[in-house]
XYZ file of C-alpha atoms in Angstrom:
561
model
C 93.843 102.188 37.256
C 91.829 100.783 40.133
C 92.497 101.181 43.775
C 90.637 99.237 46.413
C 89.030 100.242 49.675
C 87.724 98.587 52.774
C 84.884 100.955 53.515
C 82.127 102.678 51.544
C 84.693 104.129 49.211
C 86.287 102.897 46.001
C 85.028 101.388 42.714
C 86.589 101.818 39.701
C 85.036 102.102 36.481
C 87.232 100.132 34.274
C 86.323 103.114 32.435
C 85.062 106.345 33.695
C 83.040 107.423 30.724
C 80.313 109.685 31.964
C 76.809 111.017 31.615
C 73.932 113.040 32.978
C 73.710 115.490 35.845
C 72.484 115.376 39.409
C 70.779 117.671 41.862
C 72.454 118.794 45.070
C 71.046 116.565 47.779
C 71.790 119.147 50.447
C 69.293 121.499 48.820
C 66.455 118.987 48.976
C 63.780 118.835 51.630
C 64.912 117.058 54.819
C 63.272 113.712 54.064
C 64.250 110.372 52.548
C 63.187 111.192 49.000
C 65.703 110.875 46.195
C 63.273 112.275 43.632
C 65.068 114.012 40.792
C 68.422 112.430 41.562
C 69.822 110.302 38.772
C 71.454 106.968 39.504
C 73.901 107.407 36.642
C 77.438 108.692 36.747
C 77.208 112.464 36.416
C 78.597 115.104 34.133
C 78.679 117.362 37.144
C 80.197 117.554 40.586
C 78.879 118.995 43.835
C 81.802 120.773 45.485
C 80.428 124.250 46.266
C 82.476 125.871 43.467
C 83.844 129.179 44.731
C 86.121 131.733 43.018
C 89.611 131.792 44.443
C 89.178 135.368 45.680
C 86.159 134.326 47.767
C 88.058 131.604 49.659
C 89.572 132.537 53.013
C 93.336 132.500 53.414
C 94.544 129.792 55.772
C 92.698 127.216 57.769
C 92.892 123.496 58.490
C 90.819 120.974 56.510
C 89.907 118.053 58.778
C 89.358 114.707 57.035
C 89.149 111.060 58.122
C 90.932 107.898 57.085
C 90.647 104.383 58.482
C 94.321 103.555 59.063
C 97.895 104.833 58.711
C 99.167 103.738 55.252
C 100.912 100.370 55.212
C 102.951 101.528 52.209
C 102.870 105.046 50.756
C 103.772 103.722 47.292
C 100.325 103.395 45.699
C 101.871 101.652 42.680
C 102.813 98.728 44.921
C 100.482 95.924 45.892
C 100.725 96.943 49.545
C 99.887 100.581 48.840
C 97.186 100.207 46.198
C 94.385 101.562 48.385
C 91.987 104.379 47.684
C 92.530 106.033 51.057
C 96.305 106.177 50.538
C 95.813 107.682 47.080
C 93.416 110.249 48.557
C 96.059 111.375 51.046
C 98.769 111.602 48.395
C 96.912 113.436 45.621
C 97.721 116.920 47.034
C 101.399 115.943 47.004
C 102.229 113.994 43.831
C 102.583 114.833 40.115
C 100.140 113.636 37.474
C 99.853 114.159 33.737
C 96.176 115.090 33.547
C 93.469 116.640 35.670
C 89.969 115.202 35.188
C 86.779 117.225 34.789
C 83.298 116.246 35.980
C 82.535 114.531 32.662
C 85.596 112.300 33.022
C 87.576 114.196 30.370
C 91.333 114.620 30.862
C 92.987 118.048 30.712
C 96.737 118.607 30.754
C 98.024 119.168 34.310
C 100.090 122.223 33.387
C 101.725 122.562 36.799
C 103.627 119.393 35.935
C 103.668 119.132 32.126
C 103.651 121.849 29.469
C 102.881 119.386 26.694
C 102.023 115.703 26.163
C 101.642 114.608 22.569
C 101.207 111.474 20.520
C 104.242 112.102 18.285
C 104.308 108.857 16.333
C 101.984 106.053 15.266
C 104.286 103.474 13.635
C 105.614 102.754 16.148
C 103.412 104.584 18.641
C 105.397 107.292 20.380
C 104.375 109.704 23.160
C 106.441 112.738 24.160
C 106.160 114.264 27.647
C 107.510 117.787 28.181
C 107.913 118.538 31.883
C 107.219 121.999 33.311
C 110.674 123.576 33.777
C 109.609 124.841 37.222
C 108.593 121.384 38.491
C 110.773 120.127 41.353
C 110.636 117.481 44.039
C 110.328 118.659 47.626
C 114.113 118.639 48.096
C 114.477 121.089 45.197
C 115.755 118.534 42.677
C 114.155 118.759 39.210
C 111.566 116.314 37.933
C 113.189 114.790 34.851
C 112.776 112.187 32.137
C 114.659 109.749 34.390
C 111.730 109.699 36.861
C 109.398 108.743 34.007
C 111.813 106.134 32.636
C 112.338 104.560 36.057
C 108.595 104.233 36.739
C 107.991 102.815 33.255
C 110.609 100.139 33.879
C 109.291 99.251 37.341
C 105.716 98.825 36.079
C 106.632 96.959 32.897
C 106.156 93.594 34.584
C 109.440 92.318 33.181
C 111.078 92.061 36.609
C 108.755 90.111 38.895
C 110.656 91.292 41.971
C 108.786 94.603 41.684
C 105.576 93.880 43.615
C 103.435 96.063 41.410
C 99.695 96.646 41.681
C 99.346 97.309 37.955
C 101.391 97.429 34.750
C 99.306 100.397 33.524
C 100.223 99.824 29.887
C 103.968 99.889 30.485
C 104.173 96.256 29.398
C 103.691 97.690 25.898
C 106.474 100.295 26.191
C 109.650 99.293 24.399
C 111.883 102.095 25.683
C 111.937 105.545 27.308
C 114.536 108.010 26.053
C 115.709 111.535 26.854
C 114.154 114.106 24.540
C 115.566 117.535 23.702
C 116.760 117.932 27.285
C 116.335 116.381 30.755
C 112.825 117.841 30.956
C 111.497 115.742 28.088
C 110.804 111.999 27.889
C 109.968 110.061 24.731
C 108.093 106.755 25.159
C 108.241 104.318 22.246
C 105.706 101.466 22.268
C 106.322 98.039 20.782
C 102.534 97.524 20.552
C 99.863 100.256 20.301
C 98.256 101.122 23.626
C 94.890 102.871 23.534
C 94.919 104.303 27.090
C 98.330 105.986 26.882
C 96.942 109.196 28.417
C 96.355 107.371 31.708
C 99.875 106.145 32.361
C 100.708 109.003 34.770
C 97.168 110.185 35.505
C 94.159 109.244 37.594
C 95.319 106.975 40.403
C 98.711 106.376 38.739
C 100.746 109.315 40.027
C 104.414 109.891 39.186
C 106.975 108.956 41.835
C 110.628 110.013 42.008
C 113.205 107.645 40.543
C 114.516 106.925 44.045
C 111.277 105.029 44.756
C 111.114 103.053 41.496
C 114.803 102.469 40.729
C 115.009 98.896 42.047
C 112.723 96.273 43.610
C 113.843 96.890 47.186
C 113.180 100.625 46.958
C 109.866 100.078 45.169
C 108.603 97.499 47.655
C 109.938 98.917 50.906
C 111.279 102.493 50.774
C 107.902 104.122 51.508
C 106.692 101.684 54.159
C 107.521 103.998 57.058
C 106.495 107.203 55.317
C 106.664 109.142 52.088
C 109.889 110.951 51.198
C 110.081 113.168 48.106
C 106.826 114.723 46.912
C 105.947 117.486 44.440
C 102.626 119.174 45.046
C 101.119 122.160 46.840
C 101.251 120.156 50.080
C 103.733 117.826 51.751
C 103.701 115.668 54.869
C 104.322 117.737 57.962
C 103.888 114.944 60.514
C 102.672 111.390 61.015
C 101.742 110.643 64.624
C 101.128 106.930 65.027
C 100.254 107.340 68.706
C 97.668 110.044 68.144
C 96.745 108.355 64.818
C 96.973 111.558 62.832
C 98.556 112.671 59.558
C 99.122 116.383 58.898
C 99.947 117.884 55.508
C 101.343 121.408 55.293
C 102.197 123.777 52.480
C 105.187 122.784 50.344
C 107.688 125.698 50.387
C 109.150 124.466 47.078
C 105.762 124.575 45.291
C 105.950 126.624 42.098
C 102.258 126.849 41.237
C 99.397 128.920 42.614
C 99.710 128.950 46.422
C 97.137 126.842 48.266
C 94.510 128.594 50.343
C 94.665 126.100 53.208
C 97.522 126.037 55.705
C 97.079 122.353 56.566
C 95.093 119.210 55.838
C 94.701 116.885 58.813
C 93.675 113.229 58.516
C 92.416 111.579 61.709
C 92.433 107.793 61.808
C 88.921 106.756 62.818
C 86.683 103.756 62.385
C 84.096 104.590 59.740
C 81.267 104.377 62.274
C 82.828 107.428 64.006
C 83.022 109.615 60.890
C 79.525 111.089 60.900
C 79.439 111.648 64.693
C 82.789 113.430 64.410
C 81.423 115.595 61.585
C 78.322 116.432 63.632
C 80.543 117.297 66.645
C 82.613 119.718 64.524
C 85.691 117.496 64.650
C 85.754 116.828 60.881
C 84.806 118.909 57.845
C 83.959 116.322 55.170
C 83.103 112.592 55.199
C 81.637 110.001 52.866
C 78.163 108.806 53.822
C 77.233 105.137 53.744
C 73.458 104.990 54.216
C 70.216 106.905 54.581
C 70.601 107.210 58.358
C 73.893 109.046 57.927
C 72.268 111.298 55.329
C 69.463 112.074 57.801
C 71.964 112.916 60.534
C 73.815 115.359 58.314
C 70.590 116.997 57.071
C 69.435 117.459 60.659
C 72.684 119.056 61.869
C 72.968 122.864 61.594
C 75.930 124.003 59.541
C 76.152 120.772 57.534
C 74.949 119.882 54.041
C 74.758 116.714 51.964
C 76.641 116.930 48.680
C 75.971 114.320 46.006
C 77.376 113.536 42.562
C 77.632 109.838 41.675
C 81.111 108.822 40.654
C 83.229 105.781 39.957
C 83.041 103.689 43.138
C 81.293 100.353 43.528
C 80.799 97.548 46.009
C 81.528 93.996 44.964
C 82.393 90.470 46.123
C 85.601 88.776 44.995
C 85.650 84.962 45.079
C 88.731 82.855 45.814
C 89.344 80.303 43.080
C 92.783 79.154 44.218
C 93.398 75.370 44.295
C 92.025 73.916 47.517
C 89.564 76.756 48.072
C 85.946 75.774 48.601
C 85.218 77.885 45.491
C 87.997 76.504 43.301
C 85.374 74.993 40.966
C 84.119 77.552 38.454
C 80.697 75.901 38.385
C 80.297 76.318 42.153
C 81.272 79.994 41.965
C 78.722 80.635 39.220
C 75.971 78.790 41.084
C 76.680 80.785 44.247
C 76.588 84.004 42.205
C 73.150 83.149 40.815
C 71.792 82.585 44.328
C 72.654 86.105 45.564
C 69.771 88.563 45.305
C 71.653 91.700 44.372
C 68.459 93.651 43.736
C 67.396 92.834 47.272
C 70.716 94.106 48.630
C 70.514 97.352 46.672
C 66.878 97.933 47.600
C 67.712 97.658 51.302
C 70.872 99.783 51.208
C 69.937 102.520 48.760
C 66.229 103.061 49.404
C 65.850 106.815 49.846
C 69.362 107.495 48.588
C 68.679 107.064 44.885
C 65.459 107.319 42.924
C 65.590 103.844 41.384
C 67.945 101.485 43.259
C 69.269 98.732 41.027
C 72.320 96.492 41.035
C 75.399 97.101 38.966
C 75.441 94.535 36.168
C 78.842 95.189 34.639
C 82.387 94.861 36.000
C 83.816 97.441 33.642
C 81.256 100.169 33.011
C 78.863 102.046 35.255
C 75.134 102.579 34.794
C 74.614 105.456 32.406
C 78.044 105.240 30.849
C 78.458 104.855 27.137
C 78.526 101.161 26.257
C 77.057 99.933 29.556
C 75.259 96.593 29.132
C 73.742 94.127 31.561
C 76.050 91.118 31.126
C 75.119 89.422 34.403
C 73.887 85.859 34.785
C 70.834 86.968 36.760
C 69.294 85.959 40.084
C 68.062 82.368 39.753
C 68.199 80.339 42.984
C 66.395 77.376 41.417
C 69.050 77.119 38.705
C 71.779 77.582 41.327
C 70.432 74.667 43.383
C 70.149 72.427 40.303
C 73.701 73.251 39.228
C 75.083 72.423 42.671
C 73.166 69.126 42.616
C 74.726 68.296 39.247
C 78.193 69.089 40.616
C 77.699 66.574 43.435
C 76.923 69.034 46.238
C 73.892 67.312 47.803
C 71.714 68.519 50.651
C 72.454 66.777 53.935
C 70.144 68.396 56.447
C 70.300 72.169 56.117
C 73.503 72.336 54.095
C 75.139 70.779 51.068
C 77.959 68.277 51.396
C 80.356 66.639 48.940
C 82.979 64.045 49.855
C 82.377 64.805 53.532
C 83.003 68.550 53.104
C 80.272 71.094 53.840
C 79.725 73.867 51.305
C 80.667 76.612 53.744
C 81.981 79.964 52.503
C 83.950 82.327 54.739
C 83.039 85.891 53.811
C 85.769 88.326 54.872
C 85.479 92.105 55.007
C 86.387 95.226 56.948
C 84.219 95.496 60.064
C 81.728 98.099 58.896
C 77.961 98.035 59.600
C 76.997 98.353 55.934
C 79.194 95.431 54.941
C 77.730 93.381 57.789
C 74.250 94.133 56.476
C 75.272 93.033 52.972
C 76.733 89.812 54.337
C 73.616 89.024 56.356
C 71.420 89.337 53.265
C 73.772 87.078 51.298
C 73.795 84.644 54.213
C 69.997 84.351 53.991
C 70.112 83.979 50.186
C 72.633 81.158 50.317
C 70.992 79.360 53.224
C 67.899 79.017 51.013
C 69.863 76.763 48.632
C 71.824 74.916 51.327
C 75.043 76.931 51.314
C 76.532 78.208 54.562
C 78.041 81.700 54.722
C 80.314 82.409 57.686
C 80.781 86.112 58.417
C 84.405 86.958 59.282
C 85.040 90.665 59.979
C 88.549 92.129 60.115
C 90.113 95.365 61.402
C 91.297 98.032 58.969
C 94.989 97.654 59.775
C 96.514 94.930 57.631
C 93.236 94.126 55.862
C 94.790 93.984 52.395
C 98.378 93.120 53.218
C 97.605 90.333 55.685
C 94.247 89.005 54.487
C 93.294 89.849 50.909
C 96.650 89.637 49.151
C 97.565 86.229 50.645
C 94.092 84.921 49.712
C 92.904 84.299 53.277
C 89.210 84.274 52.308
C 86.606 82.330 50.354
C 84.716 85.489 49.460
C 85.839 89.046 50.165
C 83.882 92.299 50.141
C 85.542 95.603 49.388
C 85.090 98.609 47.124
C 86.904 99.567 43.948
C 87.778 103.120 42.979
C 88.803 103.939 39.458
C 89.766 106.675 37.081
C 88.850 107.594 33.494
C 91.333 105.142 31.982
C 89.682 101.720 31.712
C 92.053 99.407 29.927
C 94.751 99.237 32.570
C 92.161 98.094 35.115
C 91.067 95.182 32.945
C 94.640 93.894 33.025
C 95.049 94.722 36.706
C 92.003 92.865 38.037
C 90.866 90.192 35.557
C 94.027 89.006 33.808
C 95.431 85.880 35.433
C 99.166 85.307 35.665
C 100.056 83.151 38.704
C 103.482 84.801 38.804
C 102.100 88.344 38.628
C 98.715 88.593 40.340
C 98.554 92.404 40.590
C 94.912 92.964 41.671
C 93.562 89.506 40.826
C 93.247 88.482 44.461
C 90.843 85.641 43.679
C 93.425 83.962 41.428
C 90.759 83.329 38.786
C 91.046 83.561 35.020
C 91.609 81.736 31.778
C 93.767 81.945 28.633
C 90.668 83.021 26.693
C 89.995 85.908 29.061
C 93.656 86.922 29.003
C 93.604 87.015 25.199
C 90.488 89.215 25.179
C 92.088 91.652 27.630
C 95.220 91.891 25.486
C 93.091 92.587 22.396
C 91.151 95.326 24.191
C 94.325 97.072 25.367
C 95.538 97.507 21.786
C 92.185 98.281 20.102
C 92.149 101.931 19.025
C 88.619 102.027 17.573
C 86.279 103.328 20.363
C 83.229 101.228 19.414
C 85.251 98.057 18.944
C 86.895 98.761 22.287
C 83.494 99.007 24.018
C 82.366 95.776 22.361
C 85.509 94.015 23.606
C 85.046 95.440 27.102
C 81.533 93.980 27.235
C 82.769 90.653 25.878
C 85.368 90.613 28.642
C 82.738 91.510 31.226
C 80.461 88.621 30.204
C 83.439 86.264 30.418
C 84.255 87.553 33.909
C 80.689 86.712 35.009
C 80.977 83.269 33.394
C 84.257 82.605 35.205
C 82.580 83.402 38.528
C 85.465 85.784 39.159
C 83.556 88.355 41.197
C 80.121 89.832 41.577
C 79.419 93.593 41.331
C 76.747 94.751 43.761
C 76.030 98.465 43.409
C 77.395 101.831 42.513
C 77.949 104.225 45.380
C 75.429 107.071 45.295
C 78.147 109.662 45.946
C 76.772 111.243 49.131
C 79.106 113.295 51.316
C 78.456 115.193 54.495
C 80.192 118.564 54.441
C 80.483 121.755 56.431
C 78.373 124.312 54.583
C 81.198 126.859 54.264
C 83.617 124.362 52.736
C 84.644 125.506 49.249
C 85.751 123.612 46.135
C 85.573 120.184 47.732
C 82.718 117.785 48.412
C 81.289 115.156 46.082
C 83.469 115.410 42.965
C 81.742 112.878 40.708
C 84.445 111.896 38.223
C 86.447 115.100 38.677
C 89.795 115.552 40.385
C 90.226 118.295 42.992
C 92.302 121.450 42.636
C 93.949 121.518 46.044
C 95.138 125.102 45.634
C 91.580 126.511 45.817
C 90.090 124.232 48.477
C 89.276 126.069 51.691
C 86.483 127.900 53.484
C 84.299 130.679 52.116
C 84.828 134.221 53.377
């Protein structure tokens, strides 16, 4: 499943297959060199791993976020944001934990067993930990699983879902040997069944998923029932602060921290707040932020590339300036992505290069360059052929200037990206208008309604690729999910459906690459670069930092003794 982000945060690997290790950037000499650091997704993480007994009891972990959640239901279109998921992960159940190589391991606090118990038809049996309870003390049962499966099935369009997550293939969910067991029977095989309650797709109580009104609106003002080592203690909209405290109903290993505090800050304030000892951990966007952290006593840079990437989504809705597929493709060919990456990642990675795949990351098994390439001469010729002729500095057709409004969260790095694109497009007679937006309402008020010609944001994914293909690139005008550009084709839809049911790993990778090439040819969106994975952290922070592909264990996060 993919979540999206405004700021230097999410991509998603449609798949989070993994490779090769990285060096700890904080241990390097205090210069700009990235020598020895791989650009590939790692099989390691950089979190200052510390035995539980060497972590201090108590303490407050201070983190940053860019806005109070618009909807705490991350399964909904309004709540499908990486920052909201980050806040909720210490509080919500999941079926698997993920290691640094992207491999899933049973999350035994929540499930004692998950097994593929049938193949014709496919059947998966979930056995819930008998100790697992929601924060009001009520048990987690098969009914919670059944309710979420129904809500995400896509059969009732009143549920404003962000993703079906394979539940469109589930025929029924039944009670197993008791209320603590759920049996899912599939009408069509689904290859990524392990990811249906894992990664970014956490399990919610049945009260949230029981009907469309509850699903769409019940968590708008705040989250209710949770089931993790932490729960919400307070949300102060005036002070712009969210505080999580220990969950007294938690049945697992007790967390080391007393509280986790999220301060709502513009991203430009994150590194200064870290340097002023007001925060403990932040994501870093550029080499200047890395330099600041390296130069500040008590701070270190932690780095393990993971599954986040920057991209541009185009708007192909009828009436949009980019409604014509040929225009979108020509514009894509005129954008110098290597130039963008060279400017933004020089000194951060050893060999900056653009991401050339929508589904797989550099270094992952099956990764291929399926892009159409940088070719401004071809772009200009294609626009000429489509009737967009130069009239002075810019192209015009039927009295309309080829002017693209590029919308994004107001962040300096995104502005820099837009300015480079603006220069690229001006060279072929296309105008790019930069239109920055505040964090609050960015997705709900701007991106979801399609109030853009091009939009820049970041995707964040998990190790389960196939659900993301359906979420982002499948086009159903009555069920957009994450296809904000409203772009697609019956051929692309058919390929995505084939990939979701293909159980052979190599055939699946071949289909994923076929889909990716088709996405480029549709002019759906344009990947720019993987995030290098740099975090600034307090040096005594334990078991948290740059996780790579791994999930955190929130019970051992804290500060070293």
